Tab-separated table of C-alpha atoms in Angstrom:
chain	number	residue	atom	x	y	z
A	16	UNK	CA	29.538	-15.043	61.548
A	17	UNK	CA	31.825	-12.668	59.680
A	18	UNK	CA	30.872	-8.994	59.783
A	19	UNK	CA	31.826	-5.942	57.746
A	20	UNK	CA	30.577	-2.389	57.912
A	21	UNK	CA	30.293	0.695	55.744
A	22	UNK	CA	30.981	4.239	56.848
A	23	UNK	CA	28.855	7.101	55.482
A	24	UNK	CA	29.674	8.282	51.988
A	25	UNK	CA	30.136	6.912	48.488
A	26	UNK	CA	32.986	4.440	48.050
A	27	UNK	CA	32.595	3.178	44.521
A	28	UNK	CA	33.128	4.024	40.882
A	29	UNK	CA	30.382	6.563	41.327
A	30	UNK	CA	32.441	8.253	44.053
A	31	UNK	CA	35.398	8.452	41.728
A	32	UNK	CA	33.271	10.040	39.007
A	33	UNK	CA	31.711	12.460	41.455
A	34	UNK	CA	35.080	13.691	42.708
A	35	UNK	CA	36.921	13.682	39.368
A	36	UNK	CA	37.485	16.770	37.246
A	37	UNK	CA	35.258	17.315	34.210
A	38	UNK	CA	38.237	16.582	31.959
A	39	UNK	CA	38.775	13.221	33.672
A	40	UNK	CA	35.095	12.313	33.410
A	41	UNK	CA	35.017	13.241	29.721
A	42	UNK	CA	38.146	11.187	29.079
A	43	UNK	CA	36.709	8.175	30.906
A	44	UNK	CA	33.370	8.258	29.108
A	45	UNK	CA	35.031	9.051	25.796
A	46	UNK	CA	37.188	5.939	26.127
A	47	UNK	CA	34.144	3.658	26.221
A	48	UNK	CA	32.687	2.210	23.010
A	49	UNK	CA	28.933	2.387	22.406
A	50	UNK	CA	28.243	-1.029	23.939
A	51	UNK	CA	30.262	-0.286	27.058
A	52	UNK	CA	28.571	3.088	27.457
A	53	UNK	CA	25.120	1.507	27.188
A	54	UNK	CA	26.083	-1.233	29.640
A	55	UNK	CA	27.592	1.086	32.284
A	56	UNK	CA	24.283	1.928	34.062
A	57	UNK	CA	23.648	-1.806	34.559
A	58	UNK	CA	27.085	-2.711	35.950
A	59	UNK	CA	26.239	-2.714	39.627
A	60	UNK	CA	29.806	-3.340	40.776
A	61	UNK	CA	30.673	0.125	39.474
A	62	UNK	CA	27.882	1.899	41.373
A	63	UNK	CA	27.531	-0.240	44.496
A	64	UNK	CA	28.512	0.681	48.022
A	65	UNK	CA	30.728	-1.856	49.800
A	66	UNK	CA	27.922	-3.263	51.963
A	67	UNK	CA	25.881	-3.994	48.811
A	68	UNK	CA	28.430	-6.398	47.313
A	69	UNK	CA	28.590	-10.092	48.273
A	70	UNK	CA	31.484	-10.921	50.628
A	71	UNK	CA	34.080	-13.388	49.472
A	72	UNK	CA	34.166	-16.919	50.825
A	73	UNK	CA	32.092	-20.084	50.939
A	74	UNK	CA	29.099	-18.722	52.860
A	75	UNK	CA	25.562	-20.095	53.017
A	76	UNK	CA	23.671	-17.008	54.255
A	77	UNK	CA	24.485	-13.363	53.591
A	78	UNK	CA	22.685	-10.940	55.921
A	79	UNK	CA	22.569	-7.336	54.722
A	80	UNK	CA	21.707	-5.461	57.897
A	81	UNK	CA	21.215	-1.734	57.650
A	82	UNK	CA	19.123	1.284	58.476
A	83	UNK	CA	16.092	2.523	56.574
A	84	UNK	CA	17.050	3.516	53.040
A	85	UNK	CA	20.569	2.068	53.307
A	86	UNK	CA	20.217	0.307	49.931
A	87	UNK	CA	19.318	-3.184	51.143
A	88	UNK	CA	16.574	-3.811	48.564
A	89	UNK	CA	18.831	-2.754	45.706
A	90	UNK	CA	21.522	-5.102	46.974
A	91	UNK	CA	19.049	-7.998	47.094
A	92	UNK	CA	17.776	-7.303	43.586
A	93	UNK	CA	21.285	-7.087	42.146
A	94	UNK	CA	22.330	-10.302	43.884
A	95	UNK	CA	19.399	-12.091	42.235
A	96	UNK	CA	20.466	-10.651	38.881
A	97	UNK	CA	24.056	-11.797	39.363
A	98	UNK	CA	22.823	-15.271	40.256
A	99	UNK	CA	20.433	-15.893	37.354
A	100	UNK	CA	22.003	-13.961	34.478
A	101	UNK	CA	24.572	-15.563	32.186
A	102	UNK	CA	27.115	-14.040	29.845
A	103	UNK	CA	24.366	-13.512	27.238
A	104	UNK	CA	20.595	-13.159	27.666
A	105	UNK	CA	20.061	-16.818	26.765
A	106	UNK	CA	23.050	-18.250	28.639
A	107	UNK	CA	22.418	-19.995	31.983
A	108	UNK	CA	23.515	-18.367	35.204
A	109	UNK	CA	24.747	-19.814	38.488
A	110	UNK	CA	21.198	-20.534	39.666
A	111	UNK	CA	17.891	-21.141	37.933
A	112	UNK	CA	15.206	-21.683	40.601
A	113	UNK	CA	14.900	-19.018	43.251
A	114	UNK	CA	12.486	-18.165	46.052
A	115	UNK	CA	11.537	-14.561	46.843
A	116	UNK	CA	10.061	-14.321	50.341
A	117	UNK	CA	8.596	-11.271	52.048
A	118	UNK	CA	6.200	-10.672	54.908
A	119	UNK	CA	3.242	-10.757	52.494
A	120	UNK	CA	2.840	-11.624	48.837
A	121	UNK	CA	1.917	-8.000	48.067
A	122	UNK	CA	5.193	-6.799	49.590
A	123	UNK	CA	7.176	-9.274	47.501
A	124	UNK	CA	5.460	-8.031	44.351
A	125	UNK	CA	5.411	-4.313	45.158
A	126	UNK	CA	8.858	-3.982	46.753
A	127	UNK	CA	11.131	-6.848	45.749
A	128	UNK	CA	9.887	-7.216	42.166
A	129	UNK	CA	8.265	-3.963	40.988
A	130	UNK	CA	9.658	-1.478	43.527
A	131	UNK	CA	11.967	1.388	42.598
A	132	UNK	CA	14.931	-0.764	43.647
A	133	UNK	CA	13.259	-4.058	42.737
A	134	UNK	CA	14.357	-6.704	40.278
A	135	UNK	CA	12.472	-5.291	37.274
A	136	UNK	CA	13.894	-1.781	37.716
A	137	UNK	CA	17.444	-3.125	38.064
A	138	UNK	CA	17.351	-5.441	35.047
A	139	UNK	CA	18.654	-4.318	31.623
A	140	UNK	CA	16.050	-4.459	28.818
A	141	UNK	CA	17.508	-7.535	27.088
A	142	UNK	CA	17.597	-9.554	30.346
A	143	UNK	CA	14.481	-8.300	32.043
A	144	UNK	CA	12.275	-11.157	33.263
A	145	UNK	CA	8.548	-11.499	32.557
A	146	UNK	CA	6.048	-11.502	35.413
A	147	UNK	CA	3.587	-14.388	35.327
A	148	UNK	CA	0.944	-13.089	37.722
A	149	UNK	CA	-1.135	-16.279	37.747
A	150	UNK	CA	1.876	-18.333	38.868
A	151	UNK	CA	3.388	-15.562	40.994
A	152	UNK	CA	6.790	-15.891	39.422
A	153	UNK	CA	9.398	-14.170	37.282
A	154	UNK	CA	10.758	-15.925	34.185
A	155	UNK	CA	14.064	-14.817	32.622
A	156	UNK	CA	14.960	-15.163	28.923
A	157	UNK	CA	17.357	-18.006	29.846
A	158	UNK	CA	14.575	-19.968	31.597
A	159	UNK	CA	15.494	-19.140	35.194
A	160	UNK	CA	12.556	-18.540	37.534
A	161	UNK	CA	11.957	-16.792	40.844
A	162	UNK	CA	8.712	-17.551	42.683
A	163	UNK	CA	7.099	-15.206	45.223
A	164	UNK	CA	6.119	-16.512	48.678
A	165	UNK	CA	4.492	-14.969	51.739
A	166	UNK	CA	5.948	-15.508	55.209
A	167	UNK	CA	2.363	-15.839	56.436
A	168	UNK	CA	2.209	-19.211	54.633
A	169	UNK	CA	5.323	-21.205	55.589
A	170	UNK	CA	3.715	-24.466	54.467
A	171	UNK	CA	3.777	-23.196	50.864
A	172	UNK	CA	7.530	-23.859	50.950
A	173	UNK	CA	6.951	-27.536	51.697
A	174	UNK	CA	7.527	-29.330	48.383
A	175	UNK	CA	9.322	-26.800	46.107
A	176	UNK	CA	13.093	-26.814	45.896
A	177	UNK	CA	15.528	-24.027	45.080
A	178	UNK	CA	19.171	-23.200	44.480
A	179	UNK	CA	18.886	-19.657	45.798
A	180	UNK	CA	16.606	-17.407	47.870
A	181	UNK	CA	16.157	-13.750	48.709
A	182	UNK	CA	14.474	-13.059	52.063
A	183	UNK	CA	13.336	-9.482	52.783
A	184	UNK	CA	12.642	-7.856	56.208
A	185	UNK	CA	12.742	-11.175	58.035
A	186	UNK	CA	12.957	-9.456	61.425
A	187	UNK	CA	9.334	-8.301	61.264
A	188	UNK	CA	7.738	-11.582	60.094
A	189	UNK	CA	5.126	-12.996	62.480
A	190	UNK	CA	5.958	-16.588	61.456
A	191	UNK	CA	9.657	-15.983	60.877
A	192	UNK	CA	11.031	-19.129	62.482
A	193	UNK	CA	8.585	-21.497	60.763
A	194	UNK	CA	9.105	-19.868	57.364
A	195	UNK	CA	12.886	-19.835	57.718
A	196	UNK	CA	12.942	-23.509	58.706
A	197	UNK	CA	10.800	-24.510	55.706
A	198	UNK	CA	13.108	-22.551	53.396
A	199	UNK	CA	16.179	-24.382	54.691
A	200	UNK	CA	14.621	-27.745	53.758
A	201	UNK	CA	13.729	-26.398	50.300
A	202	UNK	CA	17.146	-24.894	49.559
A	203	UNK	CA	18.654	-28.116	48.204
A	204	UNK	CA	19.403	-27.707	44.489
A	205	UNK	CA	22.807	-27.158	42.911
A	206	UNK	CA	26.288	-27.545	44.322
A	207	UNK	CA	26.076	-24.719	46.859
A	208	UNK	CA	22.659	-23.083	47.312
A	209	UNK	CA	22.814	-19.663	48.949
A	210	UNK	CA	20.383	-17.178	50.470
A	211	UNK	CA	20.418	-13.432	51.095
A	212	UNK	CA	18.567	-11.729	53.948
A	213	UNK	CA	17.917	-7.990	53.685
A	214	UNK	CA	16.539	-6.566	56.910
A	215	UNK	CA	16.457	-3.749	59.384
A	216	UNK	CA	17.594	-5.473	62.593
A	217	UNK	CA	15.183	-6.291	65.386
A	218	UNK	CA	15.659	-8.307	68.525
A	219	UNK	CA	14.049	-11.540	67.325
A	220	UNK	CA	15.294	-15.047	67.974
A	221	UNK	CA	15.461	-16.282	64.385
A	222	UNK	CA	17.681	-13.378	63.279
A	223	UNK	CA	20.058	-13.890	66.201
A	224	UNK	CA	20.230	-17.604	65.388
A	225	UNK	CA	21.132	-16.860	61.768
A	226	UNK	CA	23.763	-14.317	62.795
A	227	UNK	CA	25.354	-16.833	65.183
A	228	UNK	CA	25.669	-19.470	62.461
A	229	UNK	CA	29.319	-19.851	61.346
A	230	UNK	CA	28.192	-20.120	57.695
A	231	UNK	CA	26.661	-16.619	57.834
A	232	UNK	CA	28.357	-13.451	56.622
A	233	UNK	CA	27.082	-9.966	57.398
A	234	UNK	CA	27.428	-6.563	55.803
A	235	UNK	CA	26.201	-3.551	57.711
A	236	UNK	CA	25.528	0.099	56.918
A	237	UNK	CA	23.599	3.017	58.406
A	238	UNK	CA	21.036	5.037	56.480
A	239	UNK	CA	23.637	7.800	56.152
A	240	UNK	CA	25.838	5.556	53.976
A	241	UNK	CA	23.318	5.864	51.140
A	242	UNK	CA	22.664	9.595	51.542
A	243	UNK	CA	23.544	10.380	47.905
A	244	UNK	CA	20.394	8.520	46.812
A	245	UNK	CA	18.016	9.768	49.517
A	246	UNK	CA	15.981	12.961	49.767
A	247	UNK	CA	17.777	15.466	51.966
A	248	UNK	CA	14.469	16.364	53.645
A	249	UNK	CA	13.996	12.709	54.648
A	250	UNK	CA	17.442	12.547	56.231
A	251	UNK	CA	16.977	15.851	58.036
A	252	UNK	CA	13.604	14.790	59.441
A	253	UNK	CA	14.545	11.324	60.685
A	254	UNK	CA	17.882	12.459	62.077
A	255	UNK	CA	16.281	15.379	63.893
A	256	UNK	CA	13.692	13.077	65.429
A	257	UNK	CA	15.605	9.861	66.079
A	258	UNK	CA	19.354	10.582	66.118
A	259	UNK	CA	20.880	9.626	69.453
A	260	UNK	CA	17.913	7.466	70.499
A	261	UNK	CA	17.831	3.721	70.901
A	262	UNK	CA	15.196	3.452	68.165
A	263	UNK	CA	17.440	5.517	65.916
A	264	UNK	CA	20.317	3.119	66.488
A	265	UNK	CA	18.080	0.331	65.232
A	266	UNK	CA	16.209	2.027	62.396
A	267	UNK	CA	18.923	4.441	61.163
A	268	UNK	CA	22.228	2.870	62.201
A	269	UNK	CA	21.064	-0.700	61.554
A	270	UNK	CA	22.335	-1.912	64.928
A	271	UNK	CA	20.823	-5.064	66.433
A	272	UNK	CA	19.635	-4.081	69.895
A	273	UNK	CA	19.503	-7.046	72.228
A	274	UNK	CA	17.033	-7.024	75.128
A	275	UNK	CA	18.424	-9.461	77.661
A	276	UNK	CA	16.344	-11.859	79.701
A	277	UNK	CA	15.558	-10.277	83.062
A	278	UNK	CA	16.599	-6.792	81.895
A	279	UNK	CA	15.379	-3.954	84.115
A	280	UNK	CA	14.763	-1.817	81.021
A	281	UNK	CA	13.740	-2.836	77.494
A	282	UNK	CA	13.762	-1.049	74.160
A	283	UNK	CA	9.977	-0.769	74.074
A	284	UNK	CA	9.898	0.620	77.622
A	285	UNK	CA	12.438	3.313	76.762
A	286	UNK	CA	10.742	4.250	73.503
A	287	UNK	CA	7.513	4.703	75.455
A	288	UNK	CA	9.347	7.121	77.744
A	289	UNK	CA	10.403	9.451	74.912
A	290	UNK	CA	9.265	13.109	74.916
A	291	UNK	CA	10.192	16.017	72.661
A	292	UNK	CA	10.918	18.438	75.490
A	293	UNK	CA	10.637	18.805	79.236
A	294	UNK	CA	8.097	21.060	80.975
A	295	UNK	CA	9.102	23.752	83.435
A	296	UNK	CA	11.223	21.955	86.026
A	297	UNK	CA	11.349	22.563	89.759
A	298	UNK	CA	14.801	21.032	90.297
A	299	UNK	CA	17.754	20.069	88.096
A	300	UNK	CA	20.774	18.070	89.206
A	301	UNK	CA	23.922	16.739	87.619
A	302	UNK	CA	24.832	13.243	88.809
A	303	UNK	CA	28.352	11.902	88.643
A	304	UNK	CA	29.682	8.349	88.774
A	305	UNK	CA	33.408	9.150	88.844
A	306	UNK	CA	36.290	7.033	87.631
A	307	UNK	CA	39.162	7.478	90.074
A	308	UNK	CA	41.914	6.616	87.586
A	309	UNK	CA	42.435	8.415	84.310
A	310	UNK	CA	44.476	6.016	82.184
A	311	UNK	CA	43.551	4.578	78.800
A	312	UNK	CA	42.020	1.448	80.315
A	313	UNK	CA	39.882	3.179	82.934
A	314	UNK	CA	36.083	3.344	82.795
A	315	UNK	CA	34.241	6.423	81.632
A	316	UNK	CA	32.899	8.860	84.172
A	317	UNK	CA	29.113	8.768	83.980
A	318	UNK	CA	27.595	12.271	83.950
A	319	UNK	CA	23.818	12.539	83.597
A	320	UNK	CA	21.657	15.665	83.816
A	321	UNK	CA	18.062	15.268	84.976
A	322	UNK	CA	15.297	17.488	86.254
A	323	UNK	CA	12.078	16.942	88.139
A	324	UNK	CA	8.582	18.321	88.457
A	325	UNK	CA	7.724	18.028	92.150
A	326	UNK	CA	4.542	20.052	92.324
A	327	UNK	CA	1.454	18.334	93.667
A	328	UNK	CA	1.135	14.931	95.360
A	329	UNK	CA	4.202	12.691	95.530
A	330	UNK	CA	2.696	10.184	93.104
A	331	UNK	CA	2.538	12.930	90.448
A	332	UNK	CA	6.249	13.801	90.617
A	333	UNK	CA	8.081	13.222	87.342
A	334	UNK	CA	11.739	13.067	86.269
A	335	UNK	CA	13.029	14.181	82.859
A	336	UNK	CA	16.448	12.911	81.770
A	337	UNK	CA	17.904	15.855	79.871
A	338	UNK	CA	21.397	14.935	78.687
A	339	UNK	CA	24.177	12.384	78.939
A	340	UNK	CA	27.464	14.285	79.310
A	341	UNK	CA	29.627	11.239	80.143
A	342	UNK	CA	33.359	11.942	79.806
A	343	UNK	CA	36.563	9.959	79.601
A	344	UNK	CA	39.946	11.137	80.751
A	345	UNK	CA	41.745	12.378	83.830
A	346	UNK	CA	39.811	13.363	86.971
A	347	UNK	CA	40.160	17.042	86.093
A	348	UNK	CA	38.649	16.318	82.655
A	349	UNK	CA	35.444	14.767	84.020
A	350	UNK	CA	35.265	17.412	86.743
A	351	UNK	CA	35.296	20.146	84.094
A	352	UNK	CA	32.651	18.272	82.064
A	353	UNK	CA	30.404	18.056	85.126
A	354	UNK	CA	30.812	21.770	85.884
A	355	UNK	CA	30.044	22.648	82.249
A	356	UNK	CA	26.841	20.604	82.516
A	357	UNK	CA	25.965	22.445	85.742
A	358	UNK	CA	26.383	25.812	84.036
A	359	UNK	CA	24.576	24.811	80.843
A	360	UNK	CA	21.471	23.529	82.631
A	361	UNK	CA	21.657	25.890	85.618
A	362	UNK	CA	21.534	22.893	87.906
A	363	UNK	CA	21.112	23.472	91.615
A	364	UNK	CA	23.325	20.631	92.791
A	365	UNK	CA	26.089	18.262	91.742
A	366	UNK	CA	25.812	14.808	93.329
A	367	UNK	CA	28.507	12.137	93.104
A	368	UNK	CA	29.180	8.656	94.408
A	369	UNK	CA	32.258	8.725	96.650
A	370	UNK	CA	32.576	5.059	97.656
A	371	UNK	CA	35.804	4.952	95.674
A	372	UNK	CA	37.914	8.045	96.023
A	373	UNK	CA	36.231	9.512	99.102
A	374	UNK	CA	37.206	13.133	99.749
A	375	UNK	CA	39.385	13.090	96.638
A	376	UNK	CA	36.259	13.337	94.438
A	377	UNK	CA	35.088	16.558	96.055
A	378	UNK	CA	38.640	17.897	96.105
A	379	UNK	CA	39.016	17.417	92.346
A	380	UNK	CA	35.655	19.063	91.647
A	381	UNK	CA	36.456	22.058	93.849
A	382	UNK	CA	39.722	22.571	92.006
A	383	UNK	CA	37.531	23.475	89.017
A	384	UNK	CA	34.804	25.342	90.923
A	385	UNK	CA	35.382	25.955	94.663
A	386	UNK	CA	31.798	27.139	95.197
A	387	UNK	CA	29.865	24.398	93.389
A	388	UNK	CA	26.925	23.016	95.431
A	389	UNK	CA	28.158	19.475	95.986
A	390	UNK	CA	26.576	16.489	97.715
A	391	UNK	CA	28.575	13.275	98.270
A	392	UNK	CA	26.650	9.991	98.057
A	393	UNK	CA	27.631	6.613	99.453
A	394	UNK	CA	26.205	3.388	98.097
A	395	UNK	CA	24.985	1.042	100.797
A	396	UNK	CA	23.566	-1.494	98.332
A	397	UNK	CA	24.671	-3.135	95.096
A	398	UNK	CA	24.109	-1.608	91.666
A	399	UNK	CA	21.116	-3.796	90.815
A	400	UNK	CA	19.394	-3.153	94.139
A	401	UNK	CA	19.828	0.603	93.641
A	402	UNK	CA	18.587	0.430	90.053
A	403	UNK	CA	15.405	-1.574	90.657
A	404	UNK	CA	13.377	1.270	92.260
A	405	UNK	CA	14.382	3.537	89.382
A	406	UNK	CA	13.303	0.919	86.812
A	407	UNK	CA	9.971	0.670	88.636
A	408	UNK	CA	9.450	4.402	88.154
A	409	UNK	CA	9.963	3.930	84.396
A	410	UNK	CA	7.296	1.229	84.372
A	411	UNK	CA	4.950	3.659	86.127
A	412	UNK	CA	5.629	6.260	83.422
A	413	UNK	CA	7.232	8.657	85.904
A	414	UNK	CA	10.621	9.005	84.161
A	415	UNK	CA	10.902	10.466	80.647
A	416	UNK	CA	13.790	10.799	78.184
A	417	UNK	CA	14.067	14.057	76.272
A	418	UNK	CA	15.001	13.748	72.604
A	419	UNK	CA	18.325	15.225	71.475
A	420	UNK	CA	19.895	14.466	74.851
A	421	UNK	CA	22.479	12.081	73.354
A	422	UNK	CA	20.952	9.286	75.434
A	423	UNK	CA	21.604	6.349	73.057
A	424	UNK	CA	24.717	4.968	74.837
A	425	UNK	CA	23.000	5.411	78.208
A	426	UNK	CA	19.957	3.488	76.979
A	427	UNK	CA	22.202	0.703	75.656
A	428	UNK	CA	23.688	0.297	79.126
A	429	UNK	CA	20.230	0.387	80.712
A	430	UNK	CA	19.050	-2.529	78.567
A	431	UNK	CA	22.050	-4.582	79.726
A	432	UNK	CA	21.303	-4.096	83.415
A	433	UNK	CA	19.520	-7.256	84.572
A	434	UNK	CA	18.330	-8.810	87.798
A	435	UNK	CA	21.580	-10.800	87.762
A	436	UNK	CA	23.683	-7.661	87.440
A	437	UNK	CA	25.222	-5.696	84.584
A	438	UNK	CA	25.907	-7.905	81.537
A	439	UNK	CA	27.591	-5.371	79.285
A	440	UNK	CA	31.252	-4.515	78.899
A	441	UNK	CA	33.070	-2.518	81.521
A	442	UNK	CA	31.144	-0.665	84.178
A	443	UNK	CA	27.576	0.721	83.908
A	444	UNK	CA	28.861	4.214	84.661
A	445	UNK	CA	26.083	6.017	82.801
A	446	UNK	CA	23.371	3.930	84.476
A	447	UNK	CA	24.923	4.559	87.897
A	448	UNK	CA	24.815	8.302	87.270
A	449	UNK	CA	21.193	8.054	86.113
A	450	UNK	CA	20.221	6.086	89.223
A	451	UNK	CA	21.847	8.678	91.488
A	452	UNK	CA	20.070	11.505	89.646
A	453	UNK	CA	16.601	9.937	89.921
A	454	UNK	CA	17.231	8.950	93.527
A	455	UNK	CA	18.264	12.481	94.423
A	456	UNK	CA	15.355	14.081	92.585
A	457	UNK	CA	12.330	12.067	93.715
A	458	UNK	CA	13.089	8.774	95.451
A	459	UNK	CA	14.881	10.159	98.489
A	460	UNK	CA	12.689	13.295	98.789
A	461	UNK	CA	9.487	11.267	98.463
A	462	UNK	CA	10.602	8.902	101.224
A	463	UNK	CA	11.284	11.863	103.471
A	464	UNK	CA	7.963	13.432	102.439
A	465	UNK	CA	6.083	10.287	103.464
A	466	UNK	CA	7.962	9.703	106.698
A	467	UNK	CA	5.493	10.006	109.598
A	468	UNK	CA	6.169	12.729	112.126
A	469	UNK	CA	6.842	11.520	115.682
A	470	UNK	CA	5.172	13.722	118.252
A	471	UNK	CA	6.723	13.962	121.680
A	472	UNK	CA	4.443	13.566	124.663
C-alpha cells in the first residue's frame, strides 16, 4: 500500500485564483477563449485537492480515505468521468462498463449518481449520461454504461463483468466481504481494470485487507482539508463536539482506528464513556509517568488530570478524566507542565511513579514548586496487571472522559494496551499516568474503605 495525505487548505488552481490579485485573475480569465472559459468549471484537475486526484502508478485499487465532507464523493464521481469520457462526447474512453456499488441501491442513486457531488452534477451538459431507471444504469453519449448495485445483494455481481468500479462507504456495509469478493471476480474486462473506494475509515476486516494489498494506493484527508466548500457552522459544530476525541479522529480526520484482539479498551467502550462535562468533584489529582531522560529519543512524560466523585457507597464512586497534559522534553519541562496542571485544576495532590528515577523525580518537581503535595508511587506489578482493574471500571461505566480534554492520543494508547502487553510504539506513558490517577482516586481508597477492622481482645 502506498499512502499520501493532504493538509488543510486549498492546494489547486482554485487556491491560486483565490490568492491572486484582481488584476491577475482578470488577466488569466481574459486570456481564455470562449470555449476554454466554458470548459473551465468542468476541468476537475484545476479545482481538485491533491487527495482527490488519482495517484500515479500501476495500481489496482485506489482508496480515498477521509473525514466527513472531505470531498470523497466528488473524487469518485470525477474519476468515473475521467474513465468513461473520451476526447469528444462520442469518442470512447478508457473504460465502458462500470459498476457503482453502495450500501443500498437508494444510496447509489441518491448520493453517487444524483447527489450534489454525484456523477450527474459533475458532468458537463454535452457529456451528461442518461439515467435508465428500469435498468438501474447510466448511459453516456459514447455508449459507456455504469450499473448500480446494492451491497446487500452480493450475488447480483455474479455474472456481470466490468472494466472499472466505484465503491462507496465500504466500511459500513453489512456484507462487505462477500460483496467485495464478488466484485473482484467481475472486474475482468480490459487491459487493466481498476476500482476506487471512497470511505470514512472503520475498523473492519475487509478494509484492512484492501489497505494491506500491495496493489492498493491510498489518499487521505481530514474534513478540514475541504473547508472552503463546507458550511462554517457545520465545521464549528462538529469540531466543538468531536475534536480531540477518538471518534473525531475517525470521522473528521479520516484515521483508521484499529481495535486490537484482546485490547483492554475499545473504541466503542471509550465512546460510551464520553460526557460533556464533569459534575462537582470531591477530589482531583494530577498523575505523572515521568521520563527520566530528556533527549530527542526519550519517551514522553505522561501527565493526566482526573477527578472523582466519592460521595455515597463505594460502588457509586466515579472518576472523570479531565485532561491529558502529556509533555516532552527535559525533566524540568515535564515538571513545570505537571505543576501548571495542578494550578489550573486546583488539584489536591500530584502522584508519580518513581520506579525509575527514585528520589530524583521528587527533587525535580520540588525545584519548580517546593510546597507541592506530592505522593511517590512504586509499581509492584507489570503494566497490564495494573491496567486491568482500571479497564474493568470502564466496563462498569464508572470512568468517564470529558470532551475537550485533548484525550485522543491517550485513547489511542488505551486501545493498544492488550492482555499480552502494550502493542503500540514506544511506551504507554499516557496510559500509565491514567492508571495511576484512577488507582489513586478510587481503587486504593475503596480497598482501604472495605478493609475489615481488626478488634483487639
